[in-house]
Amino acid sequence: MKFIKKNDIDFDEPIIIEAFPGTGLVGSIAAYQIIKELKLKYFGYFEIEGIPPITTIENGTPYPPVRAYANKNLVILFSDVIIPPNSINRLAELIVKTFSDNKPKLFVSLGGLIAGKSEKVFGIANKEKLLENLKNYVEIFNFGVLGGISGNLLIKCDDNGFDAIALLAETVGVRPDPRGGANLLEVLNKMFNLNVNVESLIKEAENIENKLKELAEQHLKMMSKKKEYPMYI
Amino acid sequence: MKFIKKNDIDFDEPIIIEAFPGTGLVGSIAAYQIIKELKLKYFGYFEIEGIPPITTIENGTPYPPVRAYANKNLVILFSDVIIPPNSINRLAELIVKTFSDNKPKLFVSLGGLIAGKSEKVFGIANKEKLLENLKNYVEIFNFGVLGGISGNLLIKCDDNGFDAIALLAETVGVRPDPRGGANLLEVLNKMFNLNVNVESLIKEAENIENKLKELAEQHLKMMSKKKEYPMYI
Amino acid sequence: MKFIKKNDIDFDEPIIIEAFPGTGLVGSIAAYQIIKELKLKYFGYFEIEGIPPITTIENGTPYPPVRAYANKNLVILFSDVIIPPNSINRLAELIVKTFSDNKPKLFVSLGGLIAGKSEKVFGIANKEKLLENLKNYVEIFNFGVLGGISGNLLIKCDDNGFDAIALLAETVGVRPDPRGGANLLEVLNKMFNLNVNVESLIKEAENIENKLKELAEQHLKMMSKKKEYPMYI
Amino acid sequence: MKFIKKNDIDFDEPIIIEAFPGTGLVGSIAAYQIIKELKLKYFGYFEIEGIPPITTIENGTPYPPVRAYANKNLVILFSDVIIPPNSINRLAELIVKTFSDNKPKLFVSLGGLIAGKSEKVFGIANKEKLLENLKNYVEIFNFGVLGGISGNLLIKCDDNGFDAIALLAETVGVRPDPRGGANLLEVLNKMFNLNVNVESLIKEAENIENKLKELAEQHLKMMSKKKEYPMYI
Amino acid sequence: MKFIKKNDIDFDEPIIIEAFPGTGLVGSIAAYQIIKELKLKYFGYFEIEGIPPITTIENGTPYPPVRAYANKNLVILFSDVIIPPNSINRLAELIVKTFSDNKPKLFVSLGGLIAGKSEKVFGIANKEKLLENLKNYVEIFNFGVLGGISGNLLIKCDDNGFDAIALLAETVGVRPDPRGGANLLEVLNKMFNLNVNVESLIKEAENIENKLKELAEQHLKMMSKKKEYPMYI
């Protein structure tokens, strides 16, 4: 497992936002809007053993499934595939290691919580002082169990002396939820003055939902074939 | 597999109590009460390949699933997940190695024995002289077969010259059994003058039982999904 | 995984065409015609762990399943077996490494896209400038997801500073499609002045289709037996 | 995989008897009687990856599942668990290596042959001269196929220049067969002047049968759970 | 994986015949007759991870399942177990390496082709010049796909500069076919002046068939148990 850098970016204490696919795809939806609106540059990709051999084509050019977009203040980690559970711990370590020389100001992990509705956003943090500040924006997620990379990433950040928070949006269910993504985006806007258009996201919600549903179904199909010998394109 | 230390503690010949999940969760219940009542400090965690990528949130802060709490005289090893059988031998070795420089006075492994009732506590020891003393507190478990980490830990302690006992509480069945946990706690109180409140444990039995049942069910659900690609939060 | 060279060829900035089996076998069909018509020489083979232990016999001589044919200007990578998904990333890297000292002019990956018809050929490229030129021959495949080695190979080429394109022919379905293969061949003829007979391919379409169907069925049968102990010849 | 020595024994050209569980448990039954009657000392244990994490308790003290008992003339290798097939070759090598510095006089492997009755004992040997002597005690097993460690151990002994025989008792079926064990013990008594009480074994046959049946069932249950996350004691 | 030599033989440019089990067991049958009639000496064995732990007993002495017999002019590679597909490539390499210092004159691989009848023998070769000579004895197998070790071994021989041919006898089906074995033996007799009795083989056909059927069934049974914990002898 390694990170392959594709472009040089002159970072200035960037915020690193991890938005890999999870419940309701809320992180992916918010991240996709940020990448598009802030015109973030393709920065590089993570090579991970065991993920399905798929490639995303954009404007006729192929991109690996797990990749980073960035400008000097912001990095977004985005993935077209679900991260396999047994890769999560090592990927969290690799993320921290990849950006540890860029004086990262804060790591932010985006996720969803199934709640039957898409209203609140909850927060957790790997340091007491961060929790105090977090309360100005979201409700604290006090007690519970988290699956996926969010928790791991915060712990690995703490082990290496970096500040990290996770923002967890309520979502209706496992289906893609643009409303939950919009809620995440509103918190990120306030927190980091991103000025990313949320209105258009809500308007586009239905379109995005369809496109992402399609993607999710393709991935699901690919993953269910993982141990056979599928026919390739 | 490794232990990551998160806080410095100035140990004074501590007793190391292993209380990983087992039959009736009796060890976990007793350990949870000790950690809470004696206000033990979070000391560090074990990183174990192959356990499900879950994180426990307490007061808005994430904790890894397999961790240690301690004060200068006492270490409690606690886990939110069942230790995978194929990791047990190496984890037992790592536990002994982790604390071997802290002049540990005694290793204690907590476990349960399905008995259809929750009355007695049985003991085993890795040295003859320990058995003599153990008889003052519990009945000796003379002949039988033990699964899990208890036996392994005692053997690894012996291989490295450390004293170790296991305390095995009778439990009604595999379901969480606060009464069996209380019985373990009473023996530990007498043995090591812990002065941990057992009354409140018995009163809280029902509450704890519900919370732990819920945890156990979540873990069971997660583990059954281990080889698929689950949707994360 | 390694490449074993079997003959010396004095390369002159060759074009490397990857034509491993995929949807409609369009790449394999076009490649087979090129190898035959241009009388390319057997150049060597890739040894890949985990592929079924089969051997192709031609004129009484055995050949490994994944091999390269070449003349000084052209290399064709051909396979009798489907490349296992978990080998694709490393094989793409090995292909780039194998030819990186031969001043390769361009890497070309051939593939198919299920379209219910066999009319157009689409293209993608790993560099902007290549896309411009590609538009003179084919339509650009703007947005989508690709499985298999095509995307990976283009990305690995880019990582190592080499130009690479993929040509993706529409095909009726997963069944061998000589018409789609002929369409690929026509584009390759125009692009690289190969002067390979397409007419005869279209005429032989039916024959080839039968022979390749048979091959495909044998492979399918072998692969489905992969984890048993089959009886060998 | 390694051997951990727990006690020092001043060996005098010992006979090493391997009695791991097999058909009818005949070797285990004979070995158990020898260990008990000759009051052999616990000598050490084999640590083997992949065997179930169980521990045997005797007189309140835990013992690992695969262990050695010995006096200065005799070593008995005993196991509470069936040796996994894929560990057999390496374990046979480790056994030879463990005792190769103790000038072992002879390695003896005990096993059973399903025969529908418990009458004869058959023998094989890894050297011609041993066969001659063996004929004074048992019938030679001339032609056939053996599963398990018996054959492997004899071959590894031969590779390292050590004499080795196997004694194979007829047994009724796969169920524990104390009568077959008694037949093995009678041969061992004659061969090595052990003077171990066979009468009491035959008398205790029924008791032992029940205890060992119980053990066998526990192991079977544990092994069938090997790839799940069982609840531990 | 390694070869363990058990006897010294003063080779004189030997012919190495690989006769591992395959379709119709024709190679094994021919090889068994050669070993017996020419009184070849046990030369050594191949240790292969992952094959079932079985041992063949002959005249009271145990032999490993994959072994070599030889005189100064001839080596026969024989196996009581089917070679696992994922070991074939490495075993072919090990065979070539094992005999590469003995100035081998020719490697010969024996196999079968299901044909519904047992009449012809076909040949392939890894060099053009060998094909010319082969035509004097058998028909050339011009086009097709071979499974198993035959093809691999010829390719590995060619990679290392050694001459190699395969002889493939027609066989009725997958069942042991002594007639196909006799046909192979007749070709080998003519080719290498072996003077091995074929008549007796044809006469013994039925006996051998029964014994080998039995062996084949035992192996099949063992292999189907490979991932469980079988009871051993």
CSV table of N, CA, C and O in Angstrom, one decimal, chain C residues 2 4 6 32 42 45 47 49-51 53-65 211 215 218-219 222 225-233, chain E residues 22-23 50 82-85 88-89 93 111-113 124-126 131 140-148 150-152 154-156 158-159 168 223 226:
chain,number,residue,atom,x,y,z
C,2,LYS,N,7.1,-12.5,-13.4
C,2,LYS,CA,8.2,-12.0,-14.2
C,2,LYS,C,8.0,-12.3,-15.7
C,2,LYS,O,7.2,-13.1,-16.1
C,4,ILE,N,9.8,-13.7,-19.1
C,4,ILE,CA,10.9,-14.5,-19.6
C,4,ILE,C,11.1,-14.2,-21.1
C,4,ILE,O,10.2,-14.6,-21.9
C,6,LYS,N,12.3,-14.9,-24.8
C,6,LYS,CA,12.7,-16.1,-25.5
C,6,LYS,C,13.4,-15.8,-26.8
C,6,LYS,O,14.1,-16.7,-27.3
C,32,TYR,N,-4.9,-11.4,-32.8
C,32,TYR,CA,-4.6,-12.7,-33.4
C,32,TYR,C,-4.4,-12.5,-34.9
C,32,TYR,O,-3.5,-13.0,-35.5
C,42,TYR,N,7.5,-14.9,-31.9
C,42,TYR,CA,7.3,-15.2,-30.4
C,42,TYR,C,8.4,-14.5,-29.7
C,42,TYR,O,9.6,-14.8,-29.9
C,45,TYR,N,7.3,-14.7,-22.6
C,45,TYR,CA,6.1,-14.9,-21.8
C,45,TYR,C,6.1,-14.3,-20.4
C,45,TYR,O,7.2,-14.1,-19.8
C,47,GLU,N,5.2,-15.0,-16.6
C,47,GLU,CA,4.9,-16.1,-15.6
C,47,GLU,C,4.1,-15.4,-14.5
C,47,GLU,O,4.6,-14.5,-13.8
C,49,GLU,N,1.7,-16.2,-11.1
C,49,GLU,CA,1.2,-17.1,-10.0
C,49,GLU,C,-0.3,-17.1,-10.1
C,49,GLU,O,-1.0,-16.0,-10.2
C,50,GLY,N,-0.9,-18.2,-9.9
C,50,GLY,CA,-2.4,-18.3,-9.7
C,50,GLY,C,-3.2,-18.5,-11.0
C,50,GLY,O,-4.4,-18.6,-10.9
C,51,ILE,N,-2.5,-18.4,-12.2
C,51,ILE,CA,-3.3,-18.7,-13.4
C,51,ILE,C,-3.3,-20.2,-13.6
C,51,ILE,O,-2.4,-20.9,-13.2
C,53,PRO,N,-2.8,-23.9,-14.8
C,53,PRO,CA,-1.6,-24.5,-15.5
C,53,PRO,C,-2.0,-25.1,-16.8
C,53,PRO,O,-2.0,-26.3,-17.0
C,54,ILE,N,-2.3,-24.2,-17.8
C,54,ILE,CA,-2.6,-24.7,-19.1
C,54,ILE,C,-1.5,-24.3,-20.1
C,54,ILE,O,-0.7,-23.3,-19.9
C,55,THR,N,-1.4,-25.0,-21.2
C,55,THR,CA,-0.3,-24.7,-22.2
C,55,THR,C,-1.0,-24.8,-23.6
C,55,THR,O,-1.8,-25.7,-23.8
C,56,THR,N,-0.7,-23.9,-24.4
C,56,THR,CA,-1.2,-23.9,-25.8
C,56,THR,C,-0.2,-24.6,-26.7
C,56,THR,O,1.0,-24.3,-26.7
C,57,ILE,N,-0.7,-25.6,-27.5
C,57,ILE,CA,0.2,-26.3,-28.5
C,57,ILE,C,-0.1,-25.7,-29.9
C,57,ILE,O,-1.2,-25.6,-30.3
C,58,GLU,N,1.0,-25.3,-30.5
C,58,GLU,CA,0.9,-24.8,-31.9
C,58,GLU,C,2.0,-25.5,-32.7
C,58,GLU,O,3.2,-25.4,-32.4
C,59,ASN,N,1.5,-26.2,-33.7
C,59,ASN,CA,2.5,-27.0,-34.6
C,59,ASN,C,3.4,-27.9,-33.7
C,59,ASN,O,4.6,-28.0,-34.0
C,60,GLY,N,2.8,-28.5,-32.7
C,60,GLY,CA,3.5,-29.5,-31.9
C,60,GLY,C,4.4,-29.0,-30.9
C,60,GLY,O,5.1,-29.7,-30.2
C,61,THR,N,4.4,-27.6,-30.7
C,61,THR,CA,5.3,-27.0,-29.8
C,61,THR,C,4.4,-26.3,-28.7
C,61,THR,O,3.5,-25.6,-29.0
C,62,PRO,N,4.8,-26.4,-27.4
C,62,PRO,CA,4.0,-25.8,-26.3
C,62,PRO,C,4.4,-24.3,-26.1
C,62,PRO,O,5.6,-24.0,-26.1
C,63,TYR,N,3.4,-23.5,-25.8
C,63,TYR,CA,3.5,-22.1,-25.5
C,63,TYR,C,2.8,-21.8,-24.2
C,63,TYR,O,1.7,-22.3,-24.0
C,64,PRO,N,3.4,-20.9,-23.3
C,64,PRO,CA,2.7,-20.5,-22.1
C,64,PRO,C,1.5,-19.7,-22.4
C,64,PRO,O,1.4,-19.1,-23.5
C,65,PRO,N,0.6,-19.5,-21.5
C,65,PRO,CA,-0.7,-18.9,-21.8
C,65,PRO,C,-0.6,-17.4,-22.0
C,65,PRO,O,-1.4,-16.8,-22.8
C,211,LYS,N,-13.9,-21.2,-33.3
C,211,LYS,CA,-12.7,-21.7,-32.7
C,211,LYS,C,-12.5,-21.0,-31.3
C,211,LYS,O,-12.1,-21.6,-30.3
C,215,LEU,N,-12.3,-22.3,-27.4
C,215,LEU,CA,-11.2,-22.0,-26.5
C,215,LEU,C,-11.8,-21.4,-25.2
C,215,LEU,O,-11.5,-21.7,-24.1
C,218,GLN,N,-13.3,-23.9,-23.0
C,218,GLN,CA,-12.3,-24.7,-22.3
C,218,GLN,C,-11.8,-23.9,-21.1
C,218,GLN,O,-11.6,-24.5,-20.0
C,219,HIS,N,-11.5,-22.7,-21.3
C,219,HIS,CA,-10.9,-21.8,-20.2
C,219,HIS,C,-11.9,-21.7,-19.1
C,219,HIS,O,-11.6,-21.8,-18.0
C,222,MET,N,-11.9,-24.8,-17.2
C,222,MET,CA,-10.7,-25.0,-16.4
C,222,MET,C,-10.7,-24.1,-15.2
C,222,MET,O,-10.3,-24.4,-14.1
C,225,LYS,N,-12.7,-25.1,-12.4
C,225,LYS,CA,-12.1,-26.2,-11.6
C,225,LYS,C,-10.9,-25.8,-10.8
C,225,LYS,O,-10.3,-26.6,-10.1
C,226,LYS,N,-10.6,-24.5,-10.8
C,226,LYS,CA,-9.3,-24.0,-10.3
C,226,LYS,C,-9.0,-24.5,-8.9
C,226,LYS,O,-7.9,-24.7,-8.5
C,227,LYS,N,-10.0,-24.5,-8.0
C,227,LYS,CA,-9.7,-24.8,-6.6
C,227,LYS,C,-9.9,-26.3,-6.3
C,227,LYS,O,-9.8,-26.7,-5.1
C,228,GLU,N,-10.2,-27.1,-7.2
C,228,GLU,CA,-10.2,-28.6,-7.0
C,228,GLU,C,-8.9,-29.2,-7.5
C,228,GLU,O,-8.0,-28.5,-7.9
C,229,TYR,N,-8.9,-30.5,-7.5
C,229,TYR,CA,-7.7,-31.2,-8.0
C,229,TYR,C,-8.2,-31.8,-9.3
C,229,TYR,O,-8.6,-33.0,-9.3
C,230,PRO,N,-8.1,-31.1,-10.4
C,230,PRO,CA,-8.6,-31.7,-11.7
C,230,PRO,C,-7.6,-32.9,-12.1
C,230,PRO,O,-6.5,-32.9,-11.7
C,231,MET,N,-8.2,-33.7,-13.0
C,231,MET,CA,-7.3,-34.7,-13.6
C,231,MET,C,-6.6,-34.0,-14.8
C,231,MET,O,-7.3,-33.3,-15.6
C,232,TYR,N,-5.4,-34.2,-14.9
C,232,TYR,CA,-4.6,-33.6,-16.0
C,232,TYR,C,-4.4,-34.5,-17.2
C,232,TYR,O,-4.5,-35.7,-17.0
C,233,ILE,N,-4.0,-33.9,-18.3
C,233,ILE,CA,-3.6,-34.7,-19.4
C,233,ILE,C,-2.2,-35.2,-19.2
C,233,ILE,O,-1.3,-34.3,-18.9
E,22,GLY,N,-2.3,-38.5,-14.2
E,22,GLY,CA,-3.1,-37.7,-15.1
E,22,GLY,C,-4.3,-38.5,-15.7
E,22,GLY,O,-4.5,-39.6,-15.2
E,23,THR,N,-4.9,-38.0,-16.7
E,23,THR,CA,-6.0,-38.7,-17.3
E,23,THR,C,-5.7,-40.1,-17.6
E,23,THR,O,-4.7,-40.5,-18.2
E,50,GLY,N,1.4,-28.6,1.0
E,50,GLY,CA,0.0,-28.6,0.6
E,50,GLY,C,-0.5,-29.9,0.0
E,50,GLY,O,-1.7,-30.1,-0.3
E,82,ILE,N,-2.1,-36.7,-6.8
E,82,ILE,CA,-2.2,-35.7,-7.9
E,82,ILE,C,-1.5,-34.4,-7.4
E,82,ILE,O,-1.6,-34.0,-6.3
E,83,ILE,N,-0.7,-33.9,-8.3
E,83,ILE,CA,0.0,-32.6,-8.0
E,83,ILE,C,-1.0,-31.5,-8.0
E,83,ILE,O,-1.7,-31.3,-8.9
E,84,PRO,N,-1.0,-30.7,-6.9
E,84,PRO,CA,-2.0,-29.6,-6.8
E,84,PRO,C,-1.6,-28.6,-7.9
E,84,PRO,O,-0.5,-28.2,-8.1
E,85,PRO,N,-2.6,-28.1,-8.7
E,85,PRO,CA,-2.4,-27.1,-9.8
E,85,PRO,C,-1.5,-26.0,-9.4
E,85,PRO,O,-0.6,-25.6,-10.2
E,88,ILE,N,2.3,-26.8,-9.7
E,88,ILE,CA,2.8,-27.3,-10.9
E,88,ILE,C,4.0,-26.5,-11.5
E,88,ILE,O,5.0,-27.1,-11.8
E,89,ASN,N,3.8,-25.2,-11.5
E,89,ASN,CA,4.9,-24.4,-12.1
E,89,ASN,C,6.2,-24.5,-11.3
E,89,ASN,O,7.2,-24.7,-11.9
E,93,GLU,N,9.9,-26.3,-12.4
E,93,GLU,CA,11.2,-25.7,-12.2
E,93,GLU,C,12.1,-26.5,-11.4
E,93,GLU,O,13.3,-26.6,-11.7
E,111,GLY,N,1.5,-38.4,-20.6
E,111,GLY,CA,0.2,-38.0,-20.3
E,111,GLY,C,-0.9,-38.7,-21.1
E,111,GLY,O,-0.5,-39.6,-21.9
E,112,GLY,N,-2.1,-38.3,-20.9
E,112,GLY,CA,-3.2,-39.0,-21.6
E,112,GLY,C,-4.1,-37.9,-22.2
E,112,GLY,O,-4.2,-36.8,-21.8
E,113,LEU,N,-4.8,-38.4,-23.3
E,113,LEU,CA,-5.8,-37.5,-23.9
E,113,LEU,C,-7.1,-38.3,-24.0
E,113,LEU,O,-7.1,-39.4,-24.6
E,124,ILE,N,4.5,-34.0,-28.6
E,124,ILE,CA,4.9,-32.6,-28.7
E,124,ILE,C,6.3,-32.5,-28.3
E,124,ILE,O,6.9,-33.4,-27.6
E,125,ALA,N,7.0,-31.4,-28.7
E,125,ALA,CA,8.4,-31.2,-28.3
E,125,ALA,C,8.7,-29.8,-28.2
E,125,ALA,O,8.0,-28.9,-28.8
E,126,ASN,N,9.7,-29.4,-27.4
E,126,ASN,CA,10.0,-28.0,-27.2
E,126,ASN,C,11.0,-27.5,-28.2
E,126,ASN,O,11.4,-26.4,-28.1
E,131,LEU,N,10.9,-32.5,-33.0
E,131,LEU,CA,9.6,-32.9,-33.7
E,131,LEU,C,9.9,-33.8,-34.9
E,131,LEU,O,9.2,-34.8,-35.1
E,140,ILE,N,2.2,-36.2,-34.5
E,140,ILE,CA,2.4,-34.9,-33.8
E,140,ILE,C,1.0,-34.3,-33.3
E,140,ILE,O,0.0,-34.4,-34.1
E,141,PHE,N,0.9,-33.8,-32.1
E,141,PHE,CA,-0.3,-33.2,-31.6
E,141,PHE,C,-0.2,-31.7,-32.0
E,141,PHE,O,0.6,-30.9,-31.4
E,142,ASN,N,-0.8,-31.3,-33.1
E,142,ASN,CA,-0.5,-30.0,-33.7
E,142,ASN,C,-1.1,-28.8,-33.0
E,142,ASN,O,-0.5,-27.8,-32.8
E,143,PHE,N,-2.4,-28.9,-32.7
E,143,PHE,CA,-3.1,-27.7,-32.1
E,143,PHE,C,-4.0,-28.1,-31.0
E,143,PHE,O,-4.8,-29.0,-31.1
E,144,GLY,N,-3.9,-27.4,-29.9
E,144,GLY,CA,-4.8,-27.7,-28.8
E,144,GLY,C,-4.4,-27.0,-27.5
E,144,GLY,O,-3.4,-26.3,-27.4
E,145,VAL,N,-5.0,-27.4,-26.4
E,145,VAL,CA,-4.7,-26.9,-25.1
E,145,VAL,C,-4.5,-28.0,-24.2
E,145,VAL,O,-5.3,-29.0,-24.1
E,146,LEU,N,-3.3,-28.0,-23.4
E,146,LEU,CA,-3.0,-29.0,-22.5
E,146,LEU,C,-3.1,-28.5,-21.1
E,146,LEU,O,-2.6,-27.4,-20.8
E,147,GLY,N,-3.7,-29.3,-20.1
E,147,GLY,CA,-3.6,-28.9,-18.7
E,147,GLY,C,-2.5,-29.7,-18.1
E,147,GLY,O,-2.0,-30.6,-18.7
E,148,GLY,N,-2.2,-29.4,-16.8
E,148,GLY,CA,-1.3,-30.2,-16.1
E,148,GLY,C,0.2,-29.8,-16.3
E,148,GLY,O,0.5,-28.7,-16.8
E,150,SER,N,2.7,-31.4,-18.1
E,150,SER,CA,3.4,-31.7,-19.3
E,150,SER,C,3.9,-30.5,-20.0
E,150,SER,O,5.1,-30.3,-20.3
E,151,GLY,N,3.0,-29.6,-20.3
E,151,GLY,CA,3.3,-28.4,-21.1
E,151,GLY,C,4.3,-27.5,-20.3
E,151,GLY,O,5.4,-27.1,-20.8
E,152,ASN,N,4.0,-27.3,-19.0
E,152,ASN,CA,4.9,-26.5,-18.2
E,152,ASN,C,6.3,-27.0,-18.2
E,152,ASN,O,7.3,-26.3,-18.3
E,154,LEU,N,7.9,-28.9,-20.4
E,154,LEU,CA,8.6,-28.7,-21.6
E,154,LEU,C,9.1,-27.2,-21.8
E,154,LEU,O,10.2,-27.0,-22.2
E,155,ILE,N,8.3,-26.3,-21.3
E,155,ILE,CA,8.6,-24.9,-21.4
E,155,ILE,C,9.8,-24.5,-20.4
E,155,ILE,O,10.8,-23.9,-20.8
E,156,LYS,N,9.7,-25.1,-19.2
E,156,LYS,CA,10.8,-24.8,-18.3
E,156,LYS,C,12.1,-25.5,-18.8
E,156,LYS,O,13.2,-24.9,-18.6
E,158,ASP,N,12.9,-25.8,-21.9
E,158,ASP,CA,13.4,-25.0,-23.0
E,158,ASP,C,14.1,-23.7,-22.4
E,158,ASP,O,15.1,-23.3,-22.9
E,159,ASP,N,13.5,-23.1,-21.3
E,159,ASP,CA,14.0,-21.9,-20.7
E,159,ASP,C,15.5,-22.2,-20.2
E,159,ASP,O,16.3,-21.3,-20.1
E,168,LEU,N,1.6,-38.4,-25.4
E,168,LEU,CA,0.2,-38.3,-24.9
E,168,LEU,C,-0.6,-39.4,-25.5
E,168,LEU,O,-0.9,-39.5,-26.7
E,223,MET,N,-8.3,-36.3,-0.5
E,223,MET,CA,-8.3,-34.9,-1.0
E,223,MET,C,-9.6,-34.2,-0.7
E,223,MET,O,-9.6,-33.0,-0.4
E,226,LYS,N,-9.4,-32.6,2.5
E,226,LYS,CA,-8.2,-31.9,2.8
E,226,LYS,C,-8.3,-30.7,3.8
E,226,LYS,O,-7.4,-30.4,4.5
